[in-house]
Short mmCIF file of the C-alpha atoms (twelve columns), coordinates in Angstrom:
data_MODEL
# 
_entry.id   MODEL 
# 
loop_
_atom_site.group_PDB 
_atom_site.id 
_atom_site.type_symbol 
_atom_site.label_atom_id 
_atom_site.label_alt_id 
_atom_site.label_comp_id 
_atom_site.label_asym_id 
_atom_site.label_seq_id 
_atom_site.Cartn_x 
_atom_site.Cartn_y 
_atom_site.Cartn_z 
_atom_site.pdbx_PDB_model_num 
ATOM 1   C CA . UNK A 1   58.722 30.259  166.534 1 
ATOM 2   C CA . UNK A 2   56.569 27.277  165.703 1 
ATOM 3   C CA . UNK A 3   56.172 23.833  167.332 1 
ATOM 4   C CA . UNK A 4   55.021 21.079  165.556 1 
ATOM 5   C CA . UNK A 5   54.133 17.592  167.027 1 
ATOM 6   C CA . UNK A 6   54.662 14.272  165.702 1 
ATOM 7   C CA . UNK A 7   53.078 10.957  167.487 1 
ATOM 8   C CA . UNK A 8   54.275 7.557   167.295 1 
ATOM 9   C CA . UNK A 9   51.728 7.062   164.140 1 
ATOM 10  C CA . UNK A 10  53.649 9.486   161.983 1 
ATOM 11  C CA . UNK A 11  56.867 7.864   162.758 1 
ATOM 12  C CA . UNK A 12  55.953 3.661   162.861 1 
ATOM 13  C CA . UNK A 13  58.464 2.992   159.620 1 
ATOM 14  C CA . UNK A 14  61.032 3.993   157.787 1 
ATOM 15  C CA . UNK A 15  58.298 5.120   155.195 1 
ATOM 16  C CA . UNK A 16  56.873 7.239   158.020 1 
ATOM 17  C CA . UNK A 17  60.424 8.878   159.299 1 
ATOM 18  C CA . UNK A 18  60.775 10.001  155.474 1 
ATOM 19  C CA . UNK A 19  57.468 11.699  155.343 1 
ATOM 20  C CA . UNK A 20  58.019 13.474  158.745 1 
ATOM 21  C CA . UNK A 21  61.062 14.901  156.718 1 
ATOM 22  C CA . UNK A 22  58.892 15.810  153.868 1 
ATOM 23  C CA . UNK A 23  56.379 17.696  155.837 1 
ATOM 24  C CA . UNK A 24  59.524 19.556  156.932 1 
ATOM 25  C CA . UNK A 25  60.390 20.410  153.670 1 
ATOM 26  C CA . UNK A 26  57.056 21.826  152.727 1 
ATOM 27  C CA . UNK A 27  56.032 23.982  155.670 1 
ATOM 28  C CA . UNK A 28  59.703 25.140  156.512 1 
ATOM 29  C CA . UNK A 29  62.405 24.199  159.278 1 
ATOM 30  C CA . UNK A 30  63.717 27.695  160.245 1 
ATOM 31  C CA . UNK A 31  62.310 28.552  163.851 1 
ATOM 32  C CA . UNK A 32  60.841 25.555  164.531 1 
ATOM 33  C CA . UNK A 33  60.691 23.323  167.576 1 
ATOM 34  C CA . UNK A 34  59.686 19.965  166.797 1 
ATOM 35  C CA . UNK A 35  58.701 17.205  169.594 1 
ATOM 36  C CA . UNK A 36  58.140 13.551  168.376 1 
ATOM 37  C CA . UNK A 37  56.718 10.722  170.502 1 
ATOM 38  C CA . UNK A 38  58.199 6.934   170.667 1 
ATOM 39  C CA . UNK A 39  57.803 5.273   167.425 1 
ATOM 40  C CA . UNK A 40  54.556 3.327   166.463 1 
ATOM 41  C CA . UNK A 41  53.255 1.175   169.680 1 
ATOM 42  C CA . UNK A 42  56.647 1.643   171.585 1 
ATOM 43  C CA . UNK A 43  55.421 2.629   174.773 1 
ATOM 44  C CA . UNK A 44  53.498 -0.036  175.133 1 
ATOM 45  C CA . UNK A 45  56.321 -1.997  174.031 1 
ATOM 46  C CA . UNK A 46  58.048 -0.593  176.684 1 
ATOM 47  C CA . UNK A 47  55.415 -0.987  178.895 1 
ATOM 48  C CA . UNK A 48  55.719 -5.104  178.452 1 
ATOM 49  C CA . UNK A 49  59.594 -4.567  178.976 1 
ATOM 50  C CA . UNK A 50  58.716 -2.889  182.989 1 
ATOM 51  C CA . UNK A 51  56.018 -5.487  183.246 1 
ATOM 52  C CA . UNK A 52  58.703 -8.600  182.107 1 
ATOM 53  C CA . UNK A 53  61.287 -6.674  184.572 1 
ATOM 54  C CA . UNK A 54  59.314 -7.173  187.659 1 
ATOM 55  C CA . UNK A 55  57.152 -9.511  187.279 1 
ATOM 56  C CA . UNK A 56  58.020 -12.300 184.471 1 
ATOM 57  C CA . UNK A 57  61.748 -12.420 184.294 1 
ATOM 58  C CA . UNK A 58  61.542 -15.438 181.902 1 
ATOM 59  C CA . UNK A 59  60.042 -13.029 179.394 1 
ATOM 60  C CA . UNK A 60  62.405 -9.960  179.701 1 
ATOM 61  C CA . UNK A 61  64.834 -11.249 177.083 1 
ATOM 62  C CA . UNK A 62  61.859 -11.806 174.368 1 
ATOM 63  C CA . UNK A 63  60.060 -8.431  174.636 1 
ATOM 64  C CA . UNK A 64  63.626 -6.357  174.771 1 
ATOM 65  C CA . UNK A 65  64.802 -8.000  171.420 1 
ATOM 66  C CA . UNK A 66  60.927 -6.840  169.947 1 
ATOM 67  C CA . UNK A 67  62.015 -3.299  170.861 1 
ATOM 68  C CA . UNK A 68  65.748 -3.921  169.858 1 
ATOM 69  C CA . UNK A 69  64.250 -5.758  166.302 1 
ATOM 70  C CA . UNK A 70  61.628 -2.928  165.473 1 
ATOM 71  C CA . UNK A 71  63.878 -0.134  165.845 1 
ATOM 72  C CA . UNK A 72  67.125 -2.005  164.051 1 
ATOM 73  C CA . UNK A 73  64.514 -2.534  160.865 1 
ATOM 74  C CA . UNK A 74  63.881 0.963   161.136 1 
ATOM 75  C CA . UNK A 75  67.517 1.883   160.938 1 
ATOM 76  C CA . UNK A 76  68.472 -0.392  158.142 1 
ATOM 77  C CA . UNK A 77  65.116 1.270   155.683 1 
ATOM 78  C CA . UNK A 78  66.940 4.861   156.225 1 
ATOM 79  C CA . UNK A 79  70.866 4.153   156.736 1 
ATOM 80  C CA . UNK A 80  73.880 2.541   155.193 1 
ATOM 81  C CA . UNK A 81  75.302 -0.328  157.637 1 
ATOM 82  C CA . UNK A 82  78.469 1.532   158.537 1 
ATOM 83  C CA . UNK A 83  76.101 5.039   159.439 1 
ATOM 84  C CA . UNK A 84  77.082 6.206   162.890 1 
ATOM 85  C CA . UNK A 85  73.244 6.141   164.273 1 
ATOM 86  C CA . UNK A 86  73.853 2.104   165.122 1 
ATOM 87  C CA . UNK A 87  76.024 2.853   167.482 1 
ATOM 88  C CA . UNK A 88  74.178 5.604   169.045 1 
ATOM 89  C CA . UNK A 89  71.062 3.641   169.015 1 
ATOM 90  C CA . UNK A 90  72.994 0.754   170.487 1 
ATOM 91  C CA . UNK A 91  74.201 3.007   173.136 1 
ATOM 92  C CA . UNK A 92  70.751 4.161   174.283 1 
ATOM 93  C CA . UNK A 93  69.479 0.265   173.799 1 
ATOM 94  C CA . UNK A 94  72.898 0.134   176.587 1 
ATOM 95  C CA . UNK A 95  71.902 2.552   178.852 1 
ATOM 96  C CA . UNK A 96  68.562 0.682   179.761 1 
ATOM 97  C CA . UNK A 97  69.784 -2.456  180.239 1 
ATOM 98  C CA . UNK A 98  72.498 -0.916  182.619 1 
ATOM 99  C CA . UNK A 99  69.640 0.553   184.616 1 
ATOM 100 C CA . UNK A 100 68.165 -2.708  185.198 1 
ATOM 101 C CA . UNK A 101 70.876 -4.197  185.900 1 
ATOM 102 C CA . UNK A 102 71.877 -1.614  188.449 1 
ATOM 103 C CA . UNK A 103 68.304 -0.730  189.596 1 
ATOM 104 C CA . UNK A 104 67.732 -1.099  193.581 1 
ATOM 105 C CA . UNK A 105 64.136 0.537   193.611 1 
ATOM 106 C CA . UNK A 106 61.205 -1.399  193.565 1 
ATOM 107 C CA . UNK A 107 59.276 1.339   193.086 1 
ATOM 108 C CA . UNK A 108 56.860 0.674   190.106 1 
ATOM 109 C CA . UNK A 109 56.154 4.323   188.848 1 
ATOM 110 C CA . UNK A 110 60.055 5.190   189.447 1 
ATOM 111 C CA . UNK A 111 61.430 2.466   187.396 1 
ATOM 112 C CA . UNK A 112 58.330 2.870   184.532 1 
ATOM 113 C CA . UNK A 113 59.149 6.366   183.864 1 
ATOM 114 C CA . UNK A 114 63.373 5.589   183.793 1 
ATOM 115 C CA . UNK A 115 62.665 2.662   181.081 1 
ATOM 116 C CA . UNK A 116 59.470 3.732   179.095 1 
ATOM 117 C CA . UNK A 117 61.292 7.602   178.961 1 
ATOM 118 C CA . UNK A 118 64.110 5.193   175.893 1 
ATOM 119 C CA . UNK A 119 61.186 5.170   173.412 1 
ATOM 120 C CA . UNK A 120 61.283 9.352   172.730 1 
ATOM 121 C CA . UNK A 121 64.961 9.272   173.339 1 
ATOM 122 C CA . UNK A 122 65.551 6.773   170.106 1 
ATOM 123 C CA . UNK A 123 62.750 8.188   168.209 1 
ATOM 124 C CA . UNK A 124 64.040 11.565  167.902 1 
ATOM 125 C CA . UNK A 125 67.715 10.357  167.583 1 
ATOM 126 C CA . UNK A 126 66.804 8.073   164.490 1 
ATOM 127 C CA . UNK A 127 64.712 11.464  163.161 1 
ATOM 128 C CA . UNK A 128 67.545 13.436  163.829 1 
ATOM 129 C CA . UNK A 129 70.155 11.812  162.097 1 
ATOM 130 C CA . UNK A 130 68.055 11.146  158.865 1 
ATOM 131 C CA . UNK A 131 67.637 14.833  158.830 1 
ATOM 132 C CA . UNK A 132 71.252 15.726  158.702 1 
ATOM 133 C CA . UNK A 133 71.094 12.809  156.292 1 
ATOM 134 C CA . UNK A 134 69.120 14.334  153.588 1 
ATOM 135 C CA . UNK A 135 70.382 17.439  154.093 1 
ATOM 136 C CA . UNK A 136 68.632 18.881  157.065 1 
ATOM 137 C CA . UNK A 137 70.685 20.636  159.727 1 
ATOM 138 C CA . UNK A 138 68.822 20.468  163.092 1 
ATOM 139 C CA . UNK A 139 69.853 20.320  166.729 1 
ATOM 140 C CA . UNK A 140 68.811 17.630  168.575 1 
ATOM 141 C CA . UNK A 141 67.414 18.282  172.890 1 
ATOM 142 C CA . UNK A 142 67.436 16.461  175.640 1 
ATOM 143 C CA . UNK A 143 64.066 17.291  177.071 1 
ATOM 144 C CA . UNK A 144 65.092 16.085  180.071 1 
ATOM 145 C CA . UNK A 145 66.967 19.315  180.370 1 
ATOM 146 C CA . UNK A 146 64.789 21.806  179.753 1 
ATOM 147 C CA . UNK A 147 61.137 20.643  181.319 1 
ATOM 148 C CA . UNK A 148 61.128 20.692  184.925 1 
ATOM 149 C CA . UNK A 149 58.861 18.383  187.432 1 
ATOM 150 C CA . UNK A 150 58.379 17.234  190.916 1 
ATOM 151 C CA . UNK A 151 59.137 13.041  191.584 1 
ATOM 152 C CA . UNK A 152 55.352 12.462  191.620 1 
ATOM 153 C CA . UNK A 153 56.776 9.344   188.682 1 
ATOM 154 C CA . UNK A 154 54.157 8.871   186.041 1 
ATOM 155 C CA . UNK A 155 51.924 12.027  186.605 1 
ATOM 156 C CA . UNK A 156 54.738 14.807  187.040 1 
ATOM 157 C CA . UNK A 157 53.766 18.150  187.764 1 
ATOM 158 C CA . UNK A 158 55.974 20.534  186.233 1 
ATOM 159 C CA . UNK A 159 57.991 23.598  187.631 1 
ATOM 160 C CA . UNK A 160 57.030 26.104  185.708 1 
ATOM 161 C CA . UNK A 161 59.499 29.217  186.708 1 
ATOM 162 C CA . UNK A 162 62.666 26.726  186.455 1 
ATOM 163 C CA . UNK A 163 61.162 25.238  183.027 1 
ATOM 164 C CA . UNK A 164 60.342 28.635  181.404 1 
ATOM 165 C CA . UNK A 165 64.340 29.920  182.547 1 
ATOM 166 C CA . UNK A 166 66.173 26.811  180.753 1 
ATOM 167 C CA . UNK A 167 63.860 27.107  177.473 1 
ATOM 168 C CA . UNK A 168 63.975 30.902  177.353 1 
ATOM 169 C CA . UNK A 169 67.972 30.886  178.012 1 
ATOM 170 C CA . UNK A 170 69.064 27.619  176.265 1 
ATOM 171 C CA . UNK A 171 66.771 27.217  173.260 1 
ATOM 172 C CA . UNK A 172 67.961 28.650  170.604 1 
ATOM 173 C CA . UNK A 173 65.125 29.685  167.981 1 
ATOM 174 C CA . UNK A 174 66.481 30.204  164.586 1 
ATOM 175 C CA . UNK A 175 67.311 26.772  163.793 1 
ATOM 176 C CA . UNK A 176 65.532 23.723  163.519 1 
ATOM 177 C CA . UNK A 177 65.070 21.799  166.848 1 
ATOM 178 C CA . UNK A 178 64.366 18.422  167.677 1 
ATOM 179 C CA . UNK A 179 63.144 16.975  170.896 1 
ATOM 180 C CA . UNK A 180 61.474 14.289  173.412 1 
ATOM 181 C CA . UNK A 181 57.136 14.180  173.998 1 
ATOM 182 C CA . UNK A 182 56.590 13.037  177.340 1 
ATOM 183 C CA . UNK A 183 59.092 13.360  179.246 1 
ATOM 184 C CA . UNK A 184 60.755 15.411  181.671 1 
ATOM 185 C CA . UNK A 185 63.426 15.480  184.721 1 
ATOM 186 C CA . UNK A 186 64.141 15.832  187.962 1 
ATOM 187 C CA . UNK A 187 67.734 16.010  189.005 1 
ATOM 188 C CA . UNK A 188 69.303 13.063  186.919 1 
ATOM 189 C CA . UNK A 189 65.961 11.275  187.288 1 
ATOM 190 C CA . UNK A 190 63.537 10.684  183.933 1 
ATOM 191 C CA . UNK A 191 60.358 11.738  185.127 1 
ATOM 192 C CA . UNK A 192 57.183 11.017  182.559 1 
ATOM 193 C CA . UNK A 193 53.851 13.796  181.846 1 
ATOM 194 C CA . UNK A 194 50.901 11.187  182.072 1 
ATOM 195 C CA . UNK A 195 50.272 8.580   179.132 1 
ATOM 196 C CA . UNK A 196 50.011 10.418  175.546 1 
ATOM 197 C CA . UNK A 197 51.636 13.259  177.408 1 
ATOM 198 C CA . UNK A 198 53.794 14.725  174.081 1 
ATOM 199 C CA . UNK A 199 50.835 16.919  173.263 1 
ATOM 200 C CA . UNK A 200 51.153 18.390  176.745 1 
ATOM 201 C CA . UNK A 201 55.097 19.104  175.830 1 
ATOM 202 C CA . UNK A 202 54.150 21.181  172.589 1 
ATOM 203 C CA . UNK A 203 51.895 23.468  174.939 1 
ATOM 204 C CA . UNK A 204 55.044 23.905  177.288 1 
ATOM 205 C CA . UNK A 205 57.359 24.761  174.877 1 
ATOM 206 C CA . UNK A 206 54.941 26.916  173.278 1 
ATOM 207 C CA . UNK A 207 54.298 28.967  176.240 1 
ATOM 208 C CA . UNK A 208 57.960 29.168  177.488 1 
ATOM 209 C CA . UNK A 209 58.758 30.563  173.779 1 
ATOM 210 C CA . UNK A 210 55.745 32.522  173.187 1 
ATOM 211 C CA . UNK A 211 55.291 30.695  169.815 1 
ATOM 212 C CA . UNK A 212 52.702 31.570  167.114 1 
ATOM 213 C CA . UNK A 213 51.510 28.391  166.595 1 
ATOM 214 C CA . UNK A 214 51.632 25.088  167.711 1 
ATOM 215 C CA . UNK A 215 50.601 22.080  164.681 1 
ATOM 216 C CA . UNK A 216 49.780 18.480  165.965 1 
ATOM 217 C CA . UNK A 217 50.540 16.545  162.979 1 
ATOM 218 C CA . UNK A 218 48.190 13.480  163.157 1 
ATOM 219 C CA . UNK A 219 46.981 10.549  160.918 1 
ATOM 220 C CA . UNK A 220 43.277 11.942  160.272 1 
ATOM 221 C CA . UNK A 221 42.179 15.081  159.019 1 
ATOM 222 C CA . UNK A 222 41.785 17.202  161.743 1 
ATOM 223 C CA . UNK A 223 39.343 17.730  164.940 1 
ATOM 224 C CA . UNK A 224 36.424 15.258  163.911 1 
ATOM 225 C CA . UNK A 225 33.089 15.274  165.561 1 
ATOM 226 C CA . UNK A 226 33.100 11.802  165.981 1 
ATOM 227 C CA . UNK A 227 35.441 8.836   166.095 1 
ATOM 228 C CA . UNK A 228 35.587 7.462   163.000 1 
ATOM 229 C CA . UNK A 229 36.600 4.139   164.182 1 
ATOM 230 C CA . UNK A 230 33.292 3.984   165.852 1 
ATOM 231 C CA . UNK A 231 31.229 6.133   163.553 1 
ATOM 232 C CA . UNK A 232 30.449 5.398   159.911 1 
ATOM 233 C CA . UNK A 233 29.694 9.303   159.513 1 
ATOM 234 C CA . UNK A 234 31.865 12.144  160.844 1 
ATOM 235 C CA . UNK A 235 32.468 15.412  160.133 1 
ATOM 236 C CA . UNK A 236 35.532 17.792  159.838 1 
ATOM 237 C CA . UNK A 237 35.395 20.671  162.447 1 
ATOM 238 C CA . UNK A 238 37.306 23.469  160.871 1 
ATOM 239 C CA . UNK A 239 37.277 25.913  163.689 1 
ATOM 240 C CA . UNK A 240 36.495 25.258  167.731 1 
ATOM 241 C CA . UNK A 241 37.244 27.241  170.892 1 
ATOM 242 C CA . UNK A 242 39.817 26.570  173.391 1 
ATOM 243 C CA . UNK A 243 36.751 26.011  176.081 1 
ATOM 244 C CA . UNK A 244 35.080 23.285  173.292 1 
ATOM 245 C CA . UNK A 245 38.495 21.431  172.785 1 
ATOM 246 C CA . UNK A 246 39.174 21.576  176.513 1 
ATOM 247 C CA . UNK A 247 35.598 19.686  176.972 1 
ATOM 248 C CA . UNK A 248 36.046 17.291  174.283 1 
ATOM 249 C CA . UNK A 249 39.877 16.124  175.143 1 
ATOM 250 C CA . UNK A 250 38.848 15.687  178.703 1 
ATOM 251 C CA . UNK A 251 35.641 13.704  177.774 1 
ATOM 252 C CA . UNK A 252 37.718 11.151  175.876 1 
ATOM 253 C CA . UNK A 253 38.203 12.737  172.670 1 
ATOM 254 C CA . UNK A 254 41.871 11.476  171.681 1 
ATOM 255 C CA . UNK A 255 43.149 13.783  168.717 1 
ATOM 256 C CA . UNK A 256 44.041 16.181  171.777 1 
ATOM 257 C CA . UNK A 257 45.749 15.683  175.099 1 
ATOM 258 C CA . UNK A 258 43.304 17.521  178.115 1 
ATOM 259 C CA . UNK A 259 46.183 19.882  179.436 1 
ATOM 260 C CA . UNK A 260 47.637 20.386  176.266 1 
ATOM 261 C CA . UNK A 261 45.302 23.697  175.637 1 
ATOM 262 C CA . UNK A 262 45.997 25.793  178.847 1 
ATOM 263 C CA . UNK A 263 49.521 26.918  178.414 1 
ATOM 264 C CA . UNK A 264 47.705 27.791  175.022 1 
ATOM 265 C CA . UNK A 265 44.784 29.873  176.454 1 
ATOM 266 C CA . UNK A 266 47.125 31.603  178.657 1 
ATOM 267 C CA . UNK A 267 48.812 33.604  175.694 1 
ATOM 268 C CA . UNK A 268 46.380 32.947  173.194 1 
ATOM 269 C CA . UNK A 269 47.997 30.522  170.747 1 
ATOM 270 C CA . UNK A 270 46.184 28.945  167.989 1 
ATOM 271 C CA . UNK A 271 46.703 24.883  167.785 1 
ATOM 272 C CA . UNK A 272 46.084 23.367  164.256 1 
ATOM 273 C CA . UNK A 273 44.980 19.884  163.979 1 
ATOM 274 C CA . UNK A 274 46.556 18.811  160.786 1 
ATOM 275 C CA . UNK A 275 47.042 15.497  158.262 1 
ATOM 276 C CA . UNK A 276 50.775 14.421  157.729 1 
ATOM 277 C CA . UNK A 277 49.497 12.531  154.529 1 
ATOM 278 C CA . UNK A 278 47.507 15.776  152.956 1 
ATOM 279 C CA . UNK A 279 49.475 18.639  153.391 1 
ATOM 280 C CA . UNK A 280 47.172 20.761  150.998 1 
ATOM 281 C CA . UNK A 281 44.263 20.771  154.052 1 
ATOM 282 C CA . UNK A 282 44.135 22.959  156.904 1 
ATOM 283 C CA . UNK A 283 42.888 20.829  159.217 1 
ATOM 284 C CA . UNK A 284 41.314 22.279  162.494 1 
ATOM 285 C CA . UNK A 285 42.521 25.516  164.208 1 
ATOM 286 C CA . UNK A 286 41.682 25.707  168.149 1 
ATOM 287 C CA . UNK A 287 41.752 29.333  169.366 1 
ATOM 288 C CA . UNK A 288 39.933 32.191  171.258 1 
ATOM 289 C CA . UNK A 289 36.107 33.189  170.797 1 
ATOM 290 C CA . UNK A 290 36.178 30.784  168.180 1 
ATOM 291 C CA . UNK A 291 32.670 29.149  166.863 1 
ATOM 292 C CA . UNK A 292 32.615 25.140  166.281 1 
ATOM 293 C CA . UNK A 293 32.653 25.367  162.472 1 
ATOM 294 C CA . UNK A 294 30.131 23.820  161.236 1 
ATOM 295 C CA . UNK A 295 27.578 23.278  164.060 1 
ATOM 296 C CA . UNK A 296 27.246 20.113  164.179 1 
ATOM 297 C CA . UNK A 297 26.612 17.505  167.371 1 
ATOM 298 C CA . UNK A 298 30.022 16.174  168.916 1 
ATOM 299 C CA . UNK A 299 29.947 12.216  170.070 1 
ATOM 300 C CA . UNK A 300 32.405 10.460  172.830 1 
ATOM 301 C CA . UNK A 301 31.920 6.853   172.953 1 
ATOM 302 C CA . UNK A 302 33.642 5.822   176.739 1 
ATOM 303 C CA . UNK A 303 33.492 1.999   177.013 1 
ATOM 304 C CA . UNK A 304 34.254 -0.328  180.439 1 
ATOM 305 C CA . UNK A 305 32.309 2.778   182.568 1 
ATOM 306 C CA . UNK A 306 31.412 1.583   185.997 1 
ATOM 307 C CA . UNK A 307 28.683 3.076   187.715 1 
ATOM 308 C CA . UNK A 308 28.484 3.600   191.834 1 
ATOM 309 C CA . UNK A 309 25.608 4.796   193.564 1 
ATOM 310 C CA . UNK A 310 25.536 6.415   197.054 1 
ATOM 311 C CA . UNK A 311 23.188 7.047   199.482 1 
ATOM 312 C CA . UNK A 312 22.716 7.575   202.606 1 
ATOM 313 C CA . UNK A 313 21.799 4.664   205.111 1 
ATOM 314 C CA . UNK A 314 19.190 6.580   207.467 1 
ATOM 315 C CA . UNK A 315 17.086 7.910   204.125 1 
ATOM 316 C CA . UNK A 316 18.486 11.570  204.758 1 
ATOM 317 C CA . UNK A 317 18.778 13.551  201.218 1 
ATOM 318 C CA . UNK A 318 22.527 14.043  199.835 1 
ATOM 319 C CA . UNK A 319 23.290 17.722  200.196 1 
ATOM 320 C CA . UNK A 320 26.162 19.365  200.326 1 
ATOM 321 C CA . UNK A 321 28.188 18.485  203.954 1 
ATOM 322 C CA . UNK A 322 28.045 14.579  202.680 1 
ATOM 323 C CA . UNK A 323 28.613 15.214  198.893 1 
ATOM 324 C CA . UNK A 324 31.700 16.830  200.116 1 
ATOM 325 C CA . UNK A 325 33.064 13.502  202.078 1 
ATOM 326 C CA . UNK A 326 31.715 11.612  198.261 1 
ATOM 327 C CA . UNK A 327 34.480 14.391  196.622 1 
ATOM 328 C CA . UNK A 328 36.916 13.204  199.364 1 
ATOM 329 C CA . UNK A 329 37.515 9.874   199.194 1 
ATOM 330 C CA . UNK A 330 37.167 10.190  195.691 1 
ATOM 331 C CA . UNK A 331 40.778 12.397  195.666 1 
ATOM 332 C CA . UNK A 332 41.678 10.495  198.072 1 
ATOM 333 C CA . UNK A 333 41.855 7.108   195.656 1 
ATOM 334 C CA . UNK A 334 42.607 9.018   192.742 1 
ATOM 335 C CA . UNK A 335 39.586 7.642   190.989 1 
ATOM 336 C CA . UNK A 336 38.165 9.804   187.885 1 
ATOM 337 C CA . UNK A 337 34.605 10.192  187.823 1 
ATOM 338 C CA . UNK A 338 33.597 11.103  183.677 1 
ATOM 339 C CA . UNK A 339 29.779 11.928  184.693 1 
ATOM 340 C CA . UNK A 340 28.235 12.651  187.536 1 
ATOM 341 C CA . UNK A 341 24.289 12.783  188.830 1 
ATOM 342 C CA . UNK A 342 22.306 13.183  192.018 1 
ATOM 343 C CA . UNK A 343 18.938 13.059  193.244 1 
ATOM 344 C CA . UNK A 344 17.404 14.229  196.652 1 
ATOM 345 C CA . UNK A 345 18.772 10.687  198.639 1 
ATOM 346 C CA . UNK A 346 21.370 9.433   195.524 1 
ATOM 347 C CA . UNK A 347 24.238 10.068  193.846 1 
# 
């Protein structure tokens, strides 16, 4: 079994959903799981639609017929008029707007993860569709069904007994599946993995189905050592460890999702970094013991940082027993801290 990973870049036009299928084509579709994220900028698309719902109803009406317009040009580059899809896509386009109007809760992260959660769900029913188009028998999953959480809306944790049960007894292998990034479920609820999250979904289904590989199909070459929309020089990095990737994805380095790699440490699955416009390169491969290939210096640029220094009023030195009330407060706000430093009365 192999998963393979598309993000919204690899699917912003109709150009894009007909080179997802031809990447298909070329590296197989028999037991293969692949996840796809909302198309092109559609979650923050989305995003606007929450933002118009509670807080600038004058606006809802223009940023729902963006979504409604992007995906309906989408459609019309890939299908006849009288295709099916329009109706299922007009459905799903249905089903949010009878949330909102039914929606009691004014609970921000509840309602976020219930709206955003319609960019995967048309994605991978327009992908879907064209595949059977052209030929391509697949089976299209509800994520929803299969990954697992807690309510904790925006930031769900997932159950991981329950989650590996409904893959290992309801996926079936053989055939060419197609599913949500993203997202998961609790009860009838949409629950949603953290922002950029479909990486993290590859890793789950690849550890629930003890897969061989997992393949994050992206729009650069692989693993760089640099950002190359900040750097004029970068360089390929054809090989790097789990521990290395694990560092550089929770430093900022956005080609990889931070918990995307343990499920993959755990059993020892190789993740390849690969081009969906040059299929003839390998990419990067993340595994095991691996050495960064070639050793070369690896760059994060973090901008809008805010620095905070502590001390201690009465000129006593920061050890332990008050670094400890620092680490507190700091879970206790949920704030992130990228870099941290202390002297004998700082930190």
């Amino acid at each position: 079994m192999r998963v393979f990973k598309f993000g919204g870049a690899s699917v912003k036009d109709a150009a894009g959903v007909k080179n997802v299928v031809k990447v298909l084509q070329h590296e197989g579709t028999t037991n293969t799981l692949v996840i796809i994220s909302a198309m092109g900028k559609m979650t923050n698309a989305f995003e606007n639609v929450v933002d118009a719902y509670f807080y600038k109803k004058n606006n809802l009406k223009e940023v729902l017929s963006i979504v409604e317009d992007f995906h309906y040009q989408i459609l019309h580059g890939l299908f006849e008029k009288e295709h099916n899809i329009y109706q299922k896509v007009a459905h799903l386009l249905g089903e949010l707007s009878g949330f909102m109007l039914r929606n009691k809760s004014e609970d921000y992260n509840y309602v976020y993860d219930q709206m955003v959660g319609f960019g995967e769900l048309l994605s991978t029913t327009i992908v879907s569709e064209y595949l059977k188009e052209v030929g391509v028998d697949n089976q299209w999953l509800d994520v929803r069904e299969y990954i697992k959480t807690d309510v904790n809306y925006r930031d769900a944790k997932i159950n991981w007994e329950l989650t590996k049960q409904l893959i290992k007894e309801n996926v079936v292998s053989a055939q060419l599946n197609i599913t949500q990034g993203f997202l998961g479920g609790v009860g009838v609820e949409t629950t949603t993995l953290g922002r950029e999250g479909s990486d993290y979904t590859a890793g789950v289904f690849a550890y629930c189905l003890d897969a061989e590989s997992v393949t994050i199909w992206k729009d650069v070459t692989g693993v760089l050592n640099a950002d190359p929309r900040v750097f004029t020089e970068t360089e390929l990095l054809h090989e790097i460890s789990y521990t290395e990737a694990i560092e550089m994805a929770f430093y900022g380095a956005s080609v990889i999702h931070p918990k995307t790699i343990q499920p993959l440490e755990q059993k020892n699955i190789p993740l390849f970094v690969r081009s969906f416009d040059d299929l003839s390169n390998k990419g990067t491969c993340v595994g095991r013991g691996k050495r960064i290939t070639p050793e070369v210096p690896c760059f994060i640029v973090k901008k809008d940082q805010i620095l905070v220094s502590i001390s201690a009023k009465d000129f006593s030195f920061m050890v332990e027993s008050n670094i400890s009330d620092v680490f507190e407060k700091l879970d206790e706000y949920k704030l992130k801290v990228n870099l941290i430093q202390n002297s004998a009365i700082s930190f």
